[in-house]
Amino acid sequence: MDLPEVSSINIIKDLFFYFLGAAVIVLGLVSFYTIFYSWKYRRRKNSKDEEPEQIHENRKFEFWMIGLALALVTGFFFYSLNAMNRIQGVPEHPDPELVIVGHQWWWEANYPKDNISTANEVHIPAGKMVHVKFTSADVIHSWWIPKIGRKMDLMPGYDNYMSIYVDKPGVYRGSCSEFCGDQHGWMKIRLIAHTPEGFERWKKQEHTHAPGEQDSLFYRGQQLFHTKSCTSCHSTIVTKKNPNIGPNLANFASREYFLSNVKKNNTANLKAWLRDPQQLKPGAHMPNFALTTEEVNALTHYLQNLK
């Protein structure tokens, strides 16, 4: 697998191959001497039926064996400790730039310093260490993006911290790796690493509300969004957090995917979701509001113009 130049995974990768190399050498030596001495001291056809010479101890050999094993274990202990400290890289009382909250079954992403709250798509700058706090609103989840390398549990009532560093801009995909209920398998992660300039543009765009086509259908959808109690669980204000409820839908039309990054954000999928949420995501907390075709069309138009 062609891995990106990401600091934490490179440290883990190096540690793995050092361990693997040492294990192969030890296995090779043990196998060689086992076979060699089994052959050298085998029972020969013309040998006398008598007990061979017994060797009870070899202090020099024992010291060498114990010393080499101790040196190997000690070396790997301190190397692993150093690797853990380099990967963790979080102060004792961190001031996180990003807070990830796990929900059944979606990801909430808050940027306290920038007063931004969004969902499912996580944005970070490439080439910069980002301090992240992880917690859960309901059950245990686990954040894992294989190409970044680290996995972190999210537990209700408890905060975990991790630093994320990505060298190259791009899209990195992962998923929840701790069983958390019906839709665990579809709780996907989409992390977007921008250039520093691109990240600043993204933050500015999040605070710039410029809805698309504001026609009568848009305002009809906006009205339905309030009268159908959508606002009980969702917000369309980028600075507003709705803990323990539903994803923030501010700038929803700017997201490439929805439903925890499972479905493409297009008209057909959005209409299917509004008609019957359980058909697309069984077990989801959003009820079926029995919307008419006109209401589905209006809400779809409204959401697709939230940019």
mmCIF file with all atom_site columns, N, CA and C in Angstrom, residues 191-252:
data_model
loop_
_atom_site.group_PDB
_atom_site.id
_atom_site.type_symbol
_atom_site.label_atom_id
_atom_site.label_alt_id
_atom_site.label_comp_id
_atom_site.label_asym_id
_atom_site.label_entity_id
_atom_site.label_seq_id
_atom_site.pdbx_PDB_ins_code
_atom_site.Cartn_x
_atom_site.Cartn_y
_atom_site.Cartn_z
_atom_site.occupancy
_atom_site.B_iso_or_equiv
_atom_site.pdbx_formal_charge
_atom_site.auth_seq_id
_atom_site.auth_comp_id
_atom_site.auth_asym_id
_atom_site.auth_atom_id
_atom_site.pdbx_PDB_model_num
ATOM 1   N N  . LEU A 1 191 ? -11.896 12.727 6.131  1.00 0.00 ? 191 LEU A N  1
ATOM 2   C CA . LEU A 1 191 ? -11.030 13.811 6.583  1.00 0.00 ? 191 LEU A CA 1
ATOM 3   C C  . LEU A 1 191 ? -10.411 14.484 5.365  1.00 0.00 ? 191 LEU A C  1
ATOM 4   N N  . ILE A 1 192 ? -10.600 15.784 5.255  1.00 0.00 ? 192 ILE A N  1
ATOM 5   C CA . ILE A 1 192 ? -10.098 16.547 4.113  1.00 0.00 ? 192 ILE A CA 1
ATOM 6   C C  . ILE A 1 192 ? -8.963  17.442 4.592  1.00 0.00 ? 192 ILE A C  1
ATOM 7   N N  . ALA A 1 193 ? -7.765  17.194 4.079  1.00 0.00 ? 193 ALA A N  1
ATOM 8   C CA . ALA A 1 193 ? -6.592  18.002 4.421  1.00 0.00 ? 193 ALA A CA 1
ATOM 9   C C  . ALA A 1 193 ? -6.376  19.043 3.327  1.00 0.00 ? 193 ALA A C  1
ATOM 10  N N  . HIS A 1 194 ? -6.389  20.308 3.719  1.00 0.00 ? 194 HIS A N  1
ATOM 11  C CA . HIS A 1 194 ? -6.220  21.413 2.778  1.00 0.00 ? 194 HIS A CA 1
ATOM 12  C C  . HIS A 1 194 ? -4.794  21.962 2.856  1.00 0.00 ? 194 HIS A C  1
ATOM 13  N N  . THR A 1 195 ? -4.424  22.720 1.857  1.00 0.00 ? 195 THR A N  1
ATOM 14  C CA . THR A 1 195 ? -3.243  23.568 1.999  1.00 0.00 ? 195 THR A CA 1
ATOM 15  C C  . THR A 1 195 ? -3.578  24.605 3.070  1.00 0.00 ? 195 THR A C  1
ATOM 16  N N  . PRO A 1 196 ? -2.581  25.225 3.725  1.00 0.00 ? 196 PRO A N  1
ATOM 17  C CA . PRO A 1 196 ? -2.898  26.247 4.736  1.00 0.00 ? 196 PRO A CA 1
ATOM 18  C C  . PRO A 1 196 ? -3.820  27.341 4.203  1.00 0.00 ? 196 PRO A C  1
ATOM 19  N N  . GLU A 1 197 ? -3.589  27.756 2.957  1.00 0.00 ? 197 GLU A N  1
ATOM 20  C CA . GLU A 1 197 ? -4.438  28.794 2.364  1.00 0.00 ? 197 GLU A CA 1
ATOM 21  C C  . GLU A 1 197 ? -5.849  28.262 2.126  1.00 0.00 ? 197 GLU A C  1
ATOM 22  N N  . GLY A 1 198 ? -5.913  27.010 1.636  1.00 0.00 ? 198 GLY A N  1
ATOM 23  C CA . GLY A 1 198 ? -7.212  26.394 1.385  1.00 0.00 ? 198 GLY A CA 1
ATOM 24  C C  . GLY A 1 198 ? -8.017  26.215 2.656  1.00 0.00 ? 198 GLY A C  1
ATOM 25  N N  . PHE A 1 199 ? -7.348  25.896 3.765  1.00 0.00 ? 199 PHE A N  1
ATOM 26  C CA . PHE A 1 199 ? -8.045  25.733 5.040  1.00 0.00 ? 199 PHE A CA 1
ATOM 27  C C  . PHE A 1 199 ? -8.614  27.064 5.513  1.00 0.00 ? 199 PHE A C  1
ATOM 28  N N  . GLU A 1 200 ? -7.857  28.138 5.336  1.00 0.00 ? 200 GLU A N  1
ATOM 29  C CA . GLU A 1 200 ? -8.356  29.459 5.711  1.00 0.00 ? 200 GLU A CA 1
ATOM 30  C C  . GLU A 1 200 ? -9.563  29.838 4.859  1.00 0.00 ? 200 GLU A C  1
ATOM 31  N N  . ARG A 1 201 ? -9.521  29.486 3.572  1.00 0.00 ? 201 ARG A N  1
ATOM 32  C CA . ARG A 1 201 ? -10.665 29.759 2.697  1.00 0.00 ? 201 ARG A CA 1
ATOM 33  C C  . ARG A 1 201 ? -11.889 28.973 3.145  1.00 0.00 ? 201 ARG A C  1
ATOM 34  N N  . TRP A 1 202 ? -11.662 27.697 3.531  1.00 0.00 ? 202 TRP A N  1
ATOM 35  C CA . TRP A 1 202 ? -12.788 26.872 3.985  1.00 0.00 ? 202 TRP A CA 1
ATOM 36  C C  . TRP A 1 202 ? -13.432 27.479 5.225  1.00 0.00 ? 202 TRP A C  1
ATOM 37  N N  . LYS A 1 203 ? -12.618 27.926 6.186  1.00 0.00 ? 203 LYS A N  1
ATOM 38  C CA . LYS A 1 203 ? -13.165 28.526 7.406  1.00 0.00 ? 203 LYS A CA 1
ATOM 39  C C  . LYS A 1 203 ? -13.967 29.789 7.078  1.00 0.00 ? 203 LYS A C  1
ATOM 40  N N  . LYS A 1 204 ? -13.445 30.569 6.160  1.00 0.00 ? 204 LYS A N  1
ATOM 41  C CA . LYS A 1 204 ? -14.147 31.793 5.768  1.00 0.00 ? 204 LYS A CA 1
ATOM 42  C C  . LYS A 1 204 ? -15.470 31.460 5.091  1.00 0.00 ? 204 LYS A C  1
ATOM 43  N N  . GLN A 1 205 ? -15.466 30.440 4.243  1.00 0.00 ? 205 GLN A N  1
ATOM 44  C CA . GLN A 1 205 ? -16.689 30.029 3.548  1.00 0.00 ? 205 GLN A CA 1
ATOM 45  C C  . GLN A 1 205 ? -17.741 29.515 4.527  1.00 0.00 ? 205 GLN A C  1
ATOM 46  N N  . GLU A 1 206 ? -17.282 28.829 5.583  1.00 0.00 ? 206 GLU A N  1
ATOM 47  C CA . GLU A 1 206 ? -18.232 28.315 6.571  1.00 0.00 ? 206 GLU A CA 1
ATOM 48  C C  . GLU A 1 206 ? -18.999 29.448 7.244  1.00 0.00 ? 206 GLU A C  1
ATOM 49  N N  . HIS A 1 207 ? -18.339 30.584 7.420  1.00 0.00 ? 207 HIS A N  1
ATOM 50  C CA . HIS A 1 207 ? -18.989 31.725 8.071  1.00 0.00 ? 207 HIS A CA 1
ATOM 51  C C  . HIS A 1 207 ? -19.702 32.632 7.075  1.00 0.00 ? 207 HIS A C  1
ATOM 52  N N  . THR A 1 208 ? -19.546 32.338 5.788  1.00 0.00 ? 208 THR A N  1
ATOM 53  C CA . THR A 1 208 ? -20.192 33.157 4.758  1.00 0.00 ? 208 THR A CA 1
ATOM 54  C C  . THR A 1 208 ? -21.451 32.457 4.278  1.00 0.00 ? 208 THR A C  1
ATOM 55  N N  . HIS A 1 209 ? -22.591 32.967 4.678  1.00 0.00 ? 209 HIS A N  1
ATOM 56  C CA . HIS A 1 209 ? -23.864 32.352 4.293  1.00 0.00 ? 209 HIS A CA 1
ATOM 57  C C  . HIS A 1 209 ? -24.332 32.970 2.976  1.00 0.00 ? 209 HIS A C  1
ATOM 58  N N  . ALA A 1 210 ? -24.255 32.194 1.931  1.00 0.00 ? 210 ALA A N  1
ATOM 59  C CA . ALA A 1 210 ? -24.680 32.674 0.611  1.00 0.00 ? 210 ALA A CA 1
ATOM 60  C C  . ALA A 1 210 ? -25.546 31.613 -0.046 1.00 0.00 ? 210 ALA A C  1
ATOM 61  N N  . PRO A 1 211 ? -26.798 31.463 0.423  1.00 0.00 ? 211 PRO A N  1
ATOM 62  C CA . PRO A 1 211 ? -27.677 30.446 -0.169 1.00 0.00 ? 211 PRO A CA 1
ATOM 63  C C  . PRO A 1 211 ? -27.793 30.629 -1.671 1.00 0.00 ? 211 PRO A C  1
ATOM 64  N N  . GLY A 1 212 ? -28.019 29.520 -2.344 1.00 0.00 ? 212 GLY A N  1
ATOM 65  C CA . GLY A 1 212 ? -28.108 29.559 -3.798 1.00 0.00 ? 212 GLY A CA 1
ATOM 66  C C  . GLY A 1 212 ? -29.406 30.189 -4.268 1.00 0.00 ? 212 GLY A C  1
ATOM 67  N N  . GLU A 1 213 ? -30.199 29.425 -4.948 1.00 0.00 ? 213 GLU A N  1
ATOM 68  C CA . GLU A 1 213 ? -31.423 29.936 -5.576 1.00 0.00 ? 213 GLU A CA 1
ATOM 69  C C  . GLU A 1 213 ? -32.512 30.155 -4.527 1.00 0.00 ? 213 GLU A C  1
ATOM 70  N N  . GLN A 1 214 ? -32.732 31.424 -4.139 1.00 0.00 ? 214 GLN A N  1
ATOM 71  C CA . GLN A 1 214 ? -33.722 31.748 -3.111 1.00 0.00 ? 214 GLN A CA 1
ATOM 72  C C  . GLN A 1 214 ? -35.053 32.133 -3.769 1.00 0.00 ? 214 GLN A C  1
ATOM 73  N N  . ASP A 1 215 ? -35.702 31.147 -4.316 1.00 0.00 ? 215 ASP A N  1
ATOM 74  C CA . ASP A 1 215 ? -36.988 31.375 -4.961 1.00 0.00 ? 215 ASP A CA 1
ATOM 75  C C  . ASP A 1 215 ? -38.117 30.947 -4.023 1.00 0.00 ? 215 ASP A C  1
ATOM 76  N N  . SER A 1 216 ? -39.315 30.901 -4.543 1.00 0.00 ? 216 SER A N  1
ATOM 77  C CA . SER A 1 216 ? -40.466 30.542 -3.709 1.00 0.00 ? 216 SER A CA 1
ATOM 78  C C  . SER A 1 216 ? -40.349 29.125 -3.156 1.00 0.00 ? 216 SER A C  1
ATOM 79  N N  . LEU A 1 217 ? -39.763 28.212 -3.932 1.00 0.00 ? 217 LEU A N  1
ATOM 80  C CA . LEU A 1 217 ? -39.596 26.835 -3.465 1.00 0.00 ? 217 LEU A CA 1
ATOM 81  C C  . LEU A 1 217 ? -38.592 26.771 -2.322 1.00 0.00 ? 217 LEU A C  1
ATOM 82  N N  . PHE A 1 218 ? -37.560 27.615 -2.375 1.00 0.00 ? 218 PHE A N  1
ATOM 83  C CA . PHE A 1 218 ? -36.573 27.690 -1.292 1.00 0.00 ? 218 PHE A CA 1
ATOM 84  C C  . PHE A 1 218 ? -37.252 28.125 0.003  1.00 0.00 ? 218 PHE A C  1
ATOM 85  N N  . TYR A 1 219 ? -38.063 29.175 -0.065 1.00 0.00 ? 219 TYR A N  1
ATOM 86  C CA . TYR A 1 219 ? -38.717 29.678 1.140  1.00 0.00 ? 219 TYR A CA 1
ATOM 87  C C  . TYR A 1 219 ? -39.790 28.711 1.639  1.00 0.00 ? 219 TYR A C  1
ATOM 88  N N  . ARG A 1 220 ? -40.401 27.978 0.729  1.00 0.00 ? 220 ARG A N  1
ATOM 89  C CA . ARG A 1 220 ? -41.349 26.942 1.141  1.00 0.00 ? 220 ARG A CA 1
ATOM 90  C C  . ARG A 1 220 ? -40.611 25.851 1.918  1.00 0.00 ? 220 ARG A C  1
ATOM 91  N N  . GLY A 1 221 ? -39.443 25.441 1.428  1.00 0.00 ? 221 GLY A N  1
ATOM 92  C CA . GLY A 1 221 ? -38.640 24.446 2.127  1.00 0.00 ? 221 GLY A CA 1
ATOM 93  C C  . GLY A 1 221 ? -38.159 24.954 3.469  1.00 0.00 ? 221 GLY A C  1
ATOM 94  N N  . GLN A 1 222 ? -37.771 26.224 3.526  1.00 0.00 ? 222 GLN A N  1
ATOM 95  C CA . GLN A 1 222 ? -37.334 26.827 4.791  1.00 0.00 ? 222 GLN A CA 1
ATOM 96  C C  . GLN A 1 222 ? -38.471 26.822 5.811  1.00 0.00 ? 222 GLN A C  1
ATOM 97  N N  . GLN A 1 223 ? -39.672 27.134 5.340  1.00 0.00 ? 223 GLN A N  1
ATOM 98  C CA . GLN A 1 223 ? -40.842 27.113 6.224  1.00 0.00 ? 223 GLN A CA 1
ATOM 99  C C  . GLN A 1 223 ? -41.104 25.703 6.752  1.00 0.00 ? 223 GLN A C  1
ATOM 100 N N  . LEU A 1 224 ? -41.035 24.720 5.866  1.00 0.00 ? 224 LEU A N  1
ATOM 101 C CA . LEU A 1 224 ? -41.250 23.330 6.278  1.00 0.00 ? 224 LEU A CA 1
ATOM 102 C C  . LEU A 1 224 ? -40.179 22.870 7.256  1.00 0.00 ? 224 LEU A C  1
ATOM 103 N N  . PHE A 1 225 ? -38.958 23.335 7.064  1.00 0.00 ? 225 PHE A N  1
ATOM 104 C CA . PHE A 1 225 ? -37.855 22.954 7.952  1.00 0.00 ? 225 PHE A CA 1
ATOM 105 C C  . PHE A 1 225 ? -38.173 23.335 9.396  1.00 0.00 ? 225 PHE A C  1
ATOM 106 N N  . HIS A 1 226 ? -38.920 24.426 9.573  1.00 0.00 ? 226 HIS A N  1
ATOM 107 C CA . HIS A 1 226 ? -39.290 24.863 10.922 1.00 0.00 ? 226 HIS A CA 1
ATOM 108 C C  . HIS A 1 226 ? -40.605 24.236 11.374 1.00 0.00 ? 226 HIS A C  1
ATOM 109 N N  . THR A 1 227 ? -41.578 24.188 10.498 1.00 0.00 ? 227 THR A N  1
ATOM 110 C CA . THR A 1 227 ? -42.891 23.682 10.922 1.00 0.00 ? 227 THR A CA 1
ATOM 111 C C  . THR A 1 227 ? -42.917 22.172 11.108 1.00 0.00 ? 227 THR A C  1
ATOM 112 N N  . LYS A 1 228 ? -42.039 21.458 10.424 1.00 0.00 ? 228 LYS A N  1
ATOM 113 C CA . LYS A 1 228 ? -41.980 20.000 10.562 1.00 0.00 ? 228 LYS A CA 1
ATOM 114 C C  . LYS A 1 228 ? -41.034 19.561 11.686 1.00 0.00 ? 228 LYS A C  1
ATOM 115 N N  . SER A 1 229 ? -40.627 20.521 12.497 1.00 0.00 ? 229 SER A N  1
ATOM 116 C CA . SER A 1 229 ? -39.792 20.249 13.686 1.00 0.00 ? 229 SER A CA 1
ATOM 117 C C  . SER A 1 229 ? -38.380 19.778 13.349 1.00 0.00 ? 229 SER A C  1
ATOM 118 N N  . CYS A 1 230 ? -37.905 20.076 12.142 1.00 0.00 ? 230 CYS A N  1
ATOM 119 C CA . CYS A 1 230 ? -36.519 19.708 11.808 1.00 0.00 ? 230 CYS A CA 1
ATOM 120 C C  . CYS A 1 230 ? -35.535 20.422 12.730 1.00 0.00 ? 230 CYS A C  1
ATOM 121 N N  . THR A 1 231 ? -35.905 21.647 13.150 1.00 0.00 ? 231 THR A N  1
ATOM 122 C CA . THR A 1 231 ? -35.014 22.441 14.000 1.00 0.00 ? 231 THR A CA 1
ATOM 123 C C  . THR A 1 231 ? -34.899 21.871 15.413 1.00 0.00 ? 231 THR A C  1
ATOM 124 N N  . SER A 1 232 ? -35.748 20.912 15.766 1.00 0.00 ? 232 SER A N  1
ATOM 125 C CA . SER A 1 232 ? -35.624 20.278 17.081 1.00 0.00 ? 232 SER A CA 1
ATOM 126 C C  . SER A 1 232 ? -34.324 19.491 17.194 1.00 0.00 ? 232 SER A C  1
ATOM 127 N N  . CYS A 1 233 ? -33.833 19.004 16.062 1.00 0.00 ? 233 CYS A N  1
ATOM 128 C CA . CYS A 1 233 ? -32.615 18.189 16.060 1.00 0.00 ? 233 CYS A CA 1
ATOM 129 C C  . CYS A 1 233 ? -31.479 18.815 15.252 1.00 0.00 ? 233 CYS A C  1
ATOM 130 N N  . HIS A 1 234 ? -31.809 19.643 14.280 1.00 0.00 ? 234 HIS A N  1
ATOM 131 C CA . HIS A 1 234 ? -30.793 20.168 13.371 1.00 0.00 ? 234 HIS A CA 1
ATOM 132 C C  . HIS A 1 234 ? -30.726 21.687 13.443 1.00 0.00 ? 234 HIS A C  1
ATOM 133 N N  . SER A 1 235 ? -29.534 22.194 13.143 1.00 0.00 ? 235 SER A N  1
ATOM 134 C CA . SER A 1 235 ? -29.333 23.632 13.037 1.00 0.00 ? 235 SER A CA 1
ATOM 135 C C  . SER A 1 235 ? -28.775 23.948 11.661 1.00 0.00 ? 235 SER A C  1
ATOM 136 N N  . THR A 1 236 ? -29.070 25.146 11.168 1.00 0.00 ? 236 THR A N  1
ATOM 137 C CA . THR A 1 236 ? -28.468 25.608 9.912  1.00 0.00 ? 236 THR A CA 1
ATOM 138 C C  . THR A 1 236 ? -27.558 26.807 10.177 1.00 0.00 ? 236 THR A C  1
ATOM 139 N N  . ILE A 1 237 ? -27.177 26.967 11.440 1.00 0.00 ? 237 ILE A N  1
ATOM 140 C CA . ILE A 1 237 ? -26.258 28.040 11.837 1.00 0.00 ? 237 ILE A CA 1
ATOM 141 C C  . ILE A 1 237 ? -24.915 27.412 12.173 1.00 0.00 ? 237 ILE A C  1
ATOM 142 N N  . VAL A 1 238 ? -23.867 27.838 11.503 1.00 0.00 ? 238 VAL A N  1
ATOM 143 C CA . VAL A 1 238 ? -22.568 27.176 11.600 1.00 0.00 ? 238 VAL A CA 1
ATOM 144 C C  . VAL A 1 238 ? -21.965 27.264 12.991 1.00 0.00 ? 238 VAL A C  1
ATOM 145 N N  . THR A 1 239 ? -22.366 28.253 13.787 1.00 0.00 ? 239 THR A N  1
ATOM 146 C CA . THR A 1 239 ? -21.783 28.434 15.116 1.00 0.00 ? 239 THR A CA 1
ATOM 147 C C  . THR A 1 239 ? -22.562 27.715 16.207 1.00 0.00 ? 239 THR A C  1
ATOM 148 N N  . LYS A 1 240 ? -23.665 27.073 15.848 1.00 0.00 ? 240 LYS A N  1
ATOM 149 C CA . LYS A 1 240 ? -24.532 26.460 16.857 1.00 0.00 ? 240 LYS A CA 1
ATOM 150 C C  . LYS A 1 240 ? -24.284 24.965 16.968 1.00 0.00 ? 240 LYS A C  1
ATOM 151 N N  . LYS A 1 241 ? -24.085 24.502 18.199 1.00 0.00 ? 241 LYS A N  1
ATOM 152 C CA . LYS A 1 241 ? -23.880 23.076 18.453 1.00 0.00 ? 241 LYS A CA 1
ATOM 153 C C  . LYS A 1 241 ? -25.181 22.481 18.986 1.00 0.00 ? 241 LYS A C  1
ATOM 154 N N  . ASN A 1 242 ? -25.499 21.295 18.531 1.00 0.00 ? 242 ASN A N  1
ATOM 155 C CA . ASN A 1 242 ? -26.688 20.579 19.001 1.00 0.00 ? 242 ASN A CA 1
ATOM 156 C C  . ASN A 1 242 ? -26.257 19.249 19.610 1.00 0.00 ? 242 ASN A C  1
ATOM 157 N N  . PRO A 1 243 ? -25.712 19.261 20.823 1.00 0.00 ? 243 PRO A N  1
ATOM 158 C CA . PRO A 1 243 ? -25.200 18.022 21.401 1.00 0.00 ? 243 PRO A CA 1
ATOM 159 C C  . PRO A 1 243 ? -26.286 16.970 21.574 1.00 0.00 ? 243 PRO A C  1
ATOM 160 N N  . ASN A 1 244 ? -25.894 15.743 21.299 1.00 0.00 ? 244 ASN A N  1
ATOM 161 C CA . ASN A 1 244 ? -26.748 14.569 21.512 1.00 0.00 ? 244 ASN A CA 1
ATOM 162 C C  . ASN A 1 244 ? -27.944 14.482 20.566 1.00 0.00 ? 244 ASN A C  1
ATOM 163 N N  . ILE A 1 245 ? -28.001 15.341 19.537 1.00 0.00 ? 245 ILE A N  1
ATOM 164 C CA . ILE A 1 245 ? -29.182 15.278 18.670 1.00 0.00 ? 245 ILE A CA 1
ATOM 165 C C  . ILE A 1 245 ? -28.763 14.947 17.246 1.00 0.00 ? 245 ILE A C  1
ATOM 166 N N  . GLY A 1 246 ? -28.887 15.891 16.306 1.00 0.00 ? 246 GLY A N  1
ATOM 167 C CA . GLY A 1 246 ? -28.608 15.591 14.906 1.00 0.00 ? 246 GLY A CA 1
ATOM 168 C C  . GLY A 1 246 ? -27.521 16.460 14.324 1.00 0.00 ? 246 GLY A C  1
ATOM 169 N N  . PRO A 1 247 ? -27.018 16.109 13.142 1.00 0.00 ? 247 PRO A N  1
ATOM 170 C CA . PRO A 1 247 ? -25.924 16.854 12.509 1.00 0.00 ? 247 PRO A CA 1
ATOM 171 C C  . PRO A 1 247 ? -26.307 18.299 12.193 1.00 0.00 ? 247 PRO A C  1
ATOM 172 N N  . ASN A 1 248 ? -25.327 19.180 12.315 1.00 0.00 ? 248 ASN A N  1
ATOM 173 C CA . ASN A 1 248 ? -25.502 20.565 11.892 1.00 0.00 ? 248 ASN A CA 1
ATOM 174 C C  . ASN A 1 248 ? -25.565 20.595 10.366 1.00 0.00 ? 248 ASN A C  1
ATOM 175 N N  . LEU A 1 249 ? -26.580 21.250 9.815  1.00 0.00 ? 249 LEU A N  1
ATOM 176 C CA . LEU A 1 249 ? -26.788 21.257 8.368  1.00 0.00 ? 249 LEU A CA 1
ATOM 177 C C  . LEU A 1 249 ? -26.367 22.565 7.706  1.00 0.00 ? 249 LEU A C  1
ATOM 178 N N  . ALA A 1 250 ? -25.650 23.416 8.429  1.00 0.00 ? 250 ALA A N  1
ATOM 179 C CA . ALA A 1 250 ? -25.144 24.643 7.812  1.00 0.00 ? 250 ALA A CA 1
ATOM 180 C C  . ALA A 1 250 ? -24.221 24.283 6.649  1.00 0.00 ? 250 ALA A C  1
ATOM 181 N N  . ASN A 1 251 ? -24.406 24.960 5.532  1.00 0.00 ? 251 ASN A N  1
ATOM 182 C CA . ASN A 1 251 ? -23.592 24.700 4.327  1.00 0.00 ? 251 ASN A CA 1
ATOM 183 C C  . ASN A 1 251 ? -23.711 23.247 3.865  1.00 0.00 ? 251 ASN A C  1
ATOM 184 N N  . PHE A 1 252 ? -24.876 22.670 4.084  1.00 0.00 ? 252 PHE A N  1
ATOM 185 C CA . PHE A 1 252 ? -25.086 21.263 3.727  1.00 0.00 ? 252 PHE A CA 1
ATOM 186 C C  . PHE A 1 252 ? -24.802 20.998 2.254  1.00 0.00 ? 252 PHE A C  1
#
